[in-house]
Amino acid sequence: MKVGFIGLGNVGGKLAGSLLRNGIDLMIHDLDQDRVAAFVARGAKAGGSPRAMMDSCETVITCLPSPAASAAVVEGSDGILEAMGPGKCWLEMSTTDADEVTRLAAKVAAKGGRAADVPVSGGCHRAATGNISIFAGCDRETFDAVLPILTILGRRVLHTGPLGSASILKVMTNYLATANLLTLCEALVTMKAAGMDMATTYEAIKISSGTSFVHETESQLILSGSRDVNFTMDLVQKDIGLFQKIAEDHGVPLELSPMLIEIFRDGQKRYGMQAQSDRIIERLEEATGLEILAPGFPTELIDDEPEERGYEVRPPR
């Protein structure tokens, strides 16, 4: 099987690396030619244009920073639609708008091809080891056809329903992660102000009902001072903005969501549009004059769980 992968950024590069590491015949494409060269040096083939990749491959995967970027790759000049046809498949791994991925998938279907939205969740460190989770929105026949690829890319694969459903659930999970990050920032700063030891505070949260995936990952990077989770504030804003749009489209009057958007808008003004998302704690550090640091915490996240072939997760019925 020959697979094409377009978008070798923080997440995409690690996902493509899992394919290459597991012996997949891989073609790659990215606007950054240094990234392309690094993959070619490891055994991948430079794909040239998206059209050329779709012409050569059975499946082309995109993992891009915005819906506009995906649209350009799919339906733009020299895009994958120009070589789409029966037996071909487009997998959208970007975190994107469900309506947009559905629109593009209809164009793929009109050419006789298949499409699925298959966003990932679990952090860059788990993308690097093939242990990340994957949501898959598509018909069951398409899901069964692409599952062998998805179980190389990730550990737990959930068929979420029709095309677009995975993208809706993905932005929901990123909204929850963002809300959790902000409450953790408030909790850590408040405990510091109250005189609590930060390492003890971390452990108290970890062993309690207040723990979470975000705490056990991002809190460590906050406390070490590295604050580099490989996820930037502009991507946070995109994702929580997409969640807010879903709520507005369905008449749900959210109260916390607009606050999250405003807090990160302020963070971008202070630290830059592409500042690391966990730097958001620095707003409260500046307001209080406190430093939320502790010795002994890692400066980067490493997934120490052994890589294993993935499997389908089925919800209870």
Coordinates of C-alpha atoms in Angstrom, one line a residue:
M1 CA 0.0 0.0 0.0
K2 CA 1.3 3.4 -0.9
V3 CA 0.2 6.3 1.3
G4 CA 0.6 10.0 0.8
F5 CA 0.9 12.4 3.8
I6 CA 0.5 16.2 3.4
G7 CA 1.4 18.4 6.4
L8 CA 4.5 17.6 8.4
G9 CA 4.0 20.0 11.3
N10 CA 4.1 19.3 15.0
V11 CA 1.4 16.6 14.9
G12 CA 1.5 15.6 11.2
G13 CA 5.2 15.0 11.2
K14 CA 4.9 12.6 14.1
L15 CA 1.9 10.8 12.5
A16 CA 3.8 10.4 9.2
G17 CA 6.7 9.1 11.2
S18 CA 4.6 6.3 12.5
L19 CA 3.7 5.2 9.0
L20 CA 7.4 5.3 7.9
R21 CA 8.6 3.5 11.0
N22 CA 6.1 0.7 10.4
G23 CA 7.2 0.1 6.8
I24 CA 4.5 1.9 4.9
D25 CA 5.5 3.0 1.4
L26 CA 5.2 6.8 2.1
M27 CA 5.1 9.9 0.0
I28 CA 5.2 13.2 1.8
H29 CA 4.6 16.9 1.0
D30 CA 5.0 20.1 3.0
L31 CA 5.6 23.7 2.2
D32 CA 8.7 23.5 4.4
Q33 CA 11.3 21.9 2.3
D34 CA 13.6 21.1 5.2
R35 CA 10.9 18.9 6.7
V36 CA 10.5 17.2 3.3
A37 CA 14.2 16.6 3.1
A38 CA 14.4 15.1 6.6
F39 CA 11.7 12.6 5.7
V40 CA 13.4 11.7 2.4
A41 CA 16.6 11.1 4.3
R42 CA 14.7 8.5 6.4
G43 CA 13.3 6.7 3.4
A44 CA 10.1 8.6 2.3
K45 CA 9.6 9.9 -1.2
A46 CA 8.9 13.5 -2.0
G47 CA 5.5 13.7 -3.4
G48 CA 5.6 16.9 -5.4
S49 CA 2.1 18.3 -5.7
P50 CA -1.1 17.0 -4.0
R51 CA -2.4 15.9 -7.4
A52 CA 0.8 13.9 -8.1
M53 CA 0.5 12.2 -4.7
M54 CA -3.2 11.3 -5.2
D55 CA -2.3 9.9 -8.6
S56 CA 0.5 7.7 -7.2
C57 CA -1.2 6.7 -3.9
E58 CA -4.3 4.8 -2.9
T59 CA -4.8 7.0 0.2
V60 CA -3.7 10.6 0.8
I61 CA -3.8 12.0 4.4
T62 CA -3.9 15.7 5.2
C63 CA -2.9 17.2 8.6
L64 CA -3.0 20.9 8.2
P65 CA -3.5 24.0 10.4
S66 CA -6.8 25.4 9.1
P67 CA -9.9 24.5 7.0
A68 CA -8.6 27.0 4.4
A69 CA -5.3 25.1 4.1
S70 CA -7.2 21.8 3.6
A71 CA -9.5 23.3 1.0
A72 CA -6.5 24.6 -1.0
V73 CA -4.9 21.1 -1.0
V74 CA -8.1 19.3 -1.9
E75 CA -9.8 21.5 -4.5
G76 CA -7.1 24.0 -5.4
S77 CA -5.0 24.0 -8.5
D78 CA -3.0 20.8 -8.7
G79 CA -5.1 19.5 -5.7
I80 CA -6.0 16.0 -4.9
L81 CA -9.4 16.2 -6.5
E82 CA -7.8 16.4 -9.9
A83 CA -6.5 12.8 -9.5
M84 CA -9.3 11.5 -7.3
G85 CA -11.2 8.4 -8.6
P86 CA -12.5 5.0 -7.7
G87 CA -10.3 3.1 -5.3
K88 CA -8.8 6.3 -4.0
C89 CA -9.3 7.7 -0.5
W90 CA -8.8 11.1 1.3
L91 CA -8.3 11.0 5.1
E92 CA -8.6 14.4 6.8
M93 CA -6.6 14.3 10.1
S94 CA -6.7 18.1 10.6
T95 CA -8.9 19.6 13.4
T96 CA -11.4 21.3 11.1
D97 CA -15.0 22.5 10.6
A98 CA -17.4 19.6 10.1
D99 CA -19.4 21.5 7.4
E100 CA -16.2 22.1 5.5
V101 CA -15.0 18.6 5.6
T102 CA -18.4 17.4 4.5
R103 CA -18.4 19.8 1.6
L104 CA -15.0 18.6 0.4
A105 CA -15.9 15.0 0.9
A106 CA -19.0 15.4 -1.4
K107 CA -16.6 16.5 -4.1
V108 CA -14.4 13.4 -3.4
A109 CA -17.5 11.2 -3.7
A110 CA -18.5 12.8 -6.9
K111 CA -15.2 11.7 -8.4
G112 CA -15.8 8.1 -7.2
G113 CA -13.5 8.3 -4.2
R114 CA -13.9 7.8 -0.5
A115 CA -13.3 10.3 2.4
A116 CA -13.3 10.3 6.2
D117 CA -12.5 12.8 8.9
V118 CA -10.1 11.2 11.3
P119 CA -8.7 13.8 13.8
V120 CA -6.5 12.7 16.6
S121 CA -6.4 13.5 20.4
G122 CA -3.8 12.8 23.0
G123 CA -0.9 15.2 22.4
C124 CA 2.2 15.3 20.2
H125 CA 4.2 13.0 22.5
R126 CA 1.6 10.2 21.9
A127 CA 1.4 11.0 18.2
A128 CA 5.1 10.3 18.0
T129 CA 4.7 6.8 19.3
G130 CA 1.6 5.7 17.5
N131 CA -0.3 5.7 20.8
I132 CA -2.6 8.6 20.1
S133 CA -6.4 8.2 19.9
I134 CA -8.2 8.7 16.6
F135 CA -11.9 9.6 15.9
A136 CA -13.2 8.4 12.5
G137 CA -16.3 9.9 10.8
C138 CA -17.4 8.0 7.7
D139 CA -19.7 5.1 6.6
R140 CA -18.8 1.7 8.0
E141 CA -17.5 0.4 4.7
T142 CA -15.0 3.2 4.5
F143 CA -14.1 2.7 8.1
D144 CA -13.3 -0.9 7.7
A145 CA -11.2 -0.1 4.6
V146 CA -9.0 2.5 6.3
L147 CA -8.8 0.8 9.8
P148 CA -5.5 -0.9 9.0
I149 CA -3.9 2.5 8.4
L150 CA -5.5 4.0 11.4
T151 CA -4.3 1.3 13.7
I152 CA -0.7 2.1 12.7
L153 CA -1.2 5.8 13.3
G154 CA -3.0 5.4 16.7
R155 CA -3.8 3.1 19.5
R156 CA -7.5 3.6 20.1
V157 CA -9.7 4.2 17.1
L158 CA -13.4 5.2 17.6
H159 CA -15.9 5.1 14.7
T160 CA -18.0 8.1 15.6
G161 CA -20.7 7.9 12.9
P162 CA -21.2 9.7 9.6
L163 CA -18.7 11.9 8.0
G164 CA -18.2 15.1 10.0
S165 CA -19.1 13.6 13.3
A166 CA -15.4 13.1 14.2
S167 CA -14.6 16.7 13.6
I168 CA -17.5 17.8 15.9
L169 CA -16.3 15.5 18.7
K170 CA -12.7 16.5 18.2
V171 CA -13.3 20.3 18.8
M172 CA -15.4 19.3 21.8
T173 CA -12.5 17.5 23.4
N174 CA -10.2 20.5 22.6
Y175 CA -12.7 22.8 24.2
L176 CA -12.7 20.6 27.4
A177 CA -8.9 20.5 27.4
T178 CA -8.7 24.3 27.1
A179 CA -11.2 24.8 29.9
N180 CA -9.1 22.4 32.0
L181 CA -5.9 24.2 31.3
L182 CA -7.4 27.5 32.4
T183 CA -8.8 26.1 35.6
L184 CA -5.5 24.4 36.4
C185 CA -3.7 27.8 35.9
E186 CA -6.1 29.4 38.4
A187 CA -5.7 26.5 40.8
L188 CA -1.9 26.5 40.7
V189 CA -1.5 30.2 41.1
T190 CA -4.0 30.3 44.0
M191 CA -2.2 27.4 45.8
K192 CA 1.1 29.3 45.4
A193 CA -0.5 32.4 46.8
A194 CA -1.8 30.3 49.7
G195 CA 1.8 29.1 50.5
M196 CA 1.4 25.6 49.2
D197 CA 4.4 23.7 47.8
M198 CA 4.0 23.4 44.1
A199 CA 5.3 19.8 43.7
T200 CA 3.0 18.7 46.6
T201 CA 0.1 20.6 44.9
Y202 CA 0.8 18.7 41.7
E203 CA 0.6 15.4 43.4
A204 CA -2.5 16.3 45.4
I205 CA -4.3 17.1 42.1
K206 CA -2.9 13.9 40.4
I207 CA -4.2 11.5 43.0
S208 CA -7.5 13.3 43.5
S209 CA -10.9 13.7 41.7
G210 CA -9.5 16.9 40.2
T211 CA -6.9 15.1 38.0
S212 CA -7.0 15.0 34.3
F213 CA -5.0 14.2 31.2
V214 CA -4.2 17.9 30.9
H215 CA -3.0 18.1 34.5
E216 CA -0.7 15.1 34.1
T217 CA 0.9 16.5 31.0
E218 CA 0.7 20.3 30.7
S219 CA 1.0 21.0 34.5
Q220 CA 4.4 19.4 34.4
L221 CA 5.6 21.7 31.6
I222 CA 4.2 24.7 33.4
L223 CA 6.0 23.8 36.6
S224 CA 9.3 23.0 34.8
G225 CA 9.2 26.4 33.1
S226 CA 9.5 25.0 29.6
R227 CA 5.9 25.8 28.7
D228 CA 6.3 24.2 25.3
V229 CA 3.5 21.7 24.7
N230 CA 3.8 21.9 20.9
F231 CA 0.4 23.5 20.6
T232 CA 0.1 27.2 19.9
M233 CA -2.5 29.8 21.0
D234 CA -3.7 30.4 17.4
L235 CA -4.6 26.7 17.2
V236 CA -6.4 26.9 20.5
Q237 CA -8.4 29.9 19.2
K238 CA -9.3 28.0 16.0
D239 CA -10.5 25.0 17.9
I240 CA -12.5 26.7 20.7
G241 CA -13.9 29.0 18.0
L242 CA -15.2 26.0 16.1
F243 CA -16.8 24.7 19.2
Q244 CA -18.5 28.0 19.9
K245 CA -19.8 28.0 16.3
I246 CA -21.3 24.5 16.8
A247 CA -23.1 25.8 20.0
E248 CA -24.4 28.9 18.2
D249 CA -25.6 26.9 15.2
H250 CA -27.6 24.7 17.6
G251 CA -28.9 27.5 19.8
V252 CA -26.9 26.6 22.9
P253 CA -26.3 29.7 25.0
L254 CA -22.8 28.9 26.4
E255 CA -21.4 30.9 29.2
L256 CA -17.8 29.7 29.7
S257 CA -16.9 29.3 26.1
P258 CA -16.9 33.0 25.3
M259 CA -14.7 33.6 28.4
L260 CA -12.1 31.1 27.2
I261 CA -12.0 32.8 23.8
E262 CA -11.5 36.2 25.4
I263 CA -8.8 34.9 27.7
F264 CA -6.8 33.4 24.9
R265 CA -7.3 36.5 22.8
D266 CA -5.7 38.5 25.6
G267 CA -2.9 35.9 25.8
Q268 CA -2.2 36.3 22.1
K269 CA -2.0 40.1 22.5
R270 CA 0.6 39.7 25.3
Y271 CA 2.7 36.8 24.0
G272 CA 2.1 36.5 20.3
M273 CA -0.4 34.8 18.0
Q274 CA 1.7 31.6 18.0
A275 CA 2.8 31.6 21.6
Q276 CA 2.7 28.2 23.3
S277 CA -0.7 27.6 24.8
D278 CA 0.5 26.8 28.3
R279 CA 2.1 30.2 28.5
I280 CA -1.4 31.4 29.3
I281 CA -0.5 30.9 33.0
E282 CA 1.8 33.9 32.7
R283 CA -1.2 36.3 32.7
L284 CA -1.8 35.3 36.3
E285 CA 1.9 35.2 37.2
E286 CA 2.1 38.8 36.0
A287 CA -1.0 39.8 37.9
T288 CA 0.2 38.4 41.2
G289 CA 4.0 38.7 40.9
L290 CA 4.2 34.9 41.6
E291 CA 6.4 32.3 39.8
I292 CA 4.7 29.0 39.3
L293 CA 7.7 26.7 39.2
A294 CA 9.0 23.6 40.9
P295 CA 12.2 21.5 40.5
G296 CA 12.1 18.0 39.2
F297 CA 9.5 18.3 36.4
P298 CA 10.3 17.5 32.8
T299 CA 10.9 20.1 30.1
E300 CA 9.3 17.9 27.4
L301 CA 6.7 15.2 27.3
I302 CA 7.8 11.7 26.4
D303 CA 5.4 8.8 25.9
D304 CA 6.9 5.9 27.7
E305 CA 4.1 3.5 26.9
P306 CA 5.3 0.8 24.5
E307 CA 4.1 1.2 20.9
E308 CA 1.4 -1.4 20.0
R309 CA -0.8 -2.0 17.0
G310 CA -4.1 -0.1 17.5
Y311 CA -7.6 -1.4 17.8
E312 CA -11.2 -0.2 17.4
V313 CA -12.9 1.1 20.5
R314 CA -16.6 0.4 20.6
P315 CA -19.0 2.5 22.8
P316 CA -21.4 0.6 25.2
R317 CA -24.8 -0.2 23.7

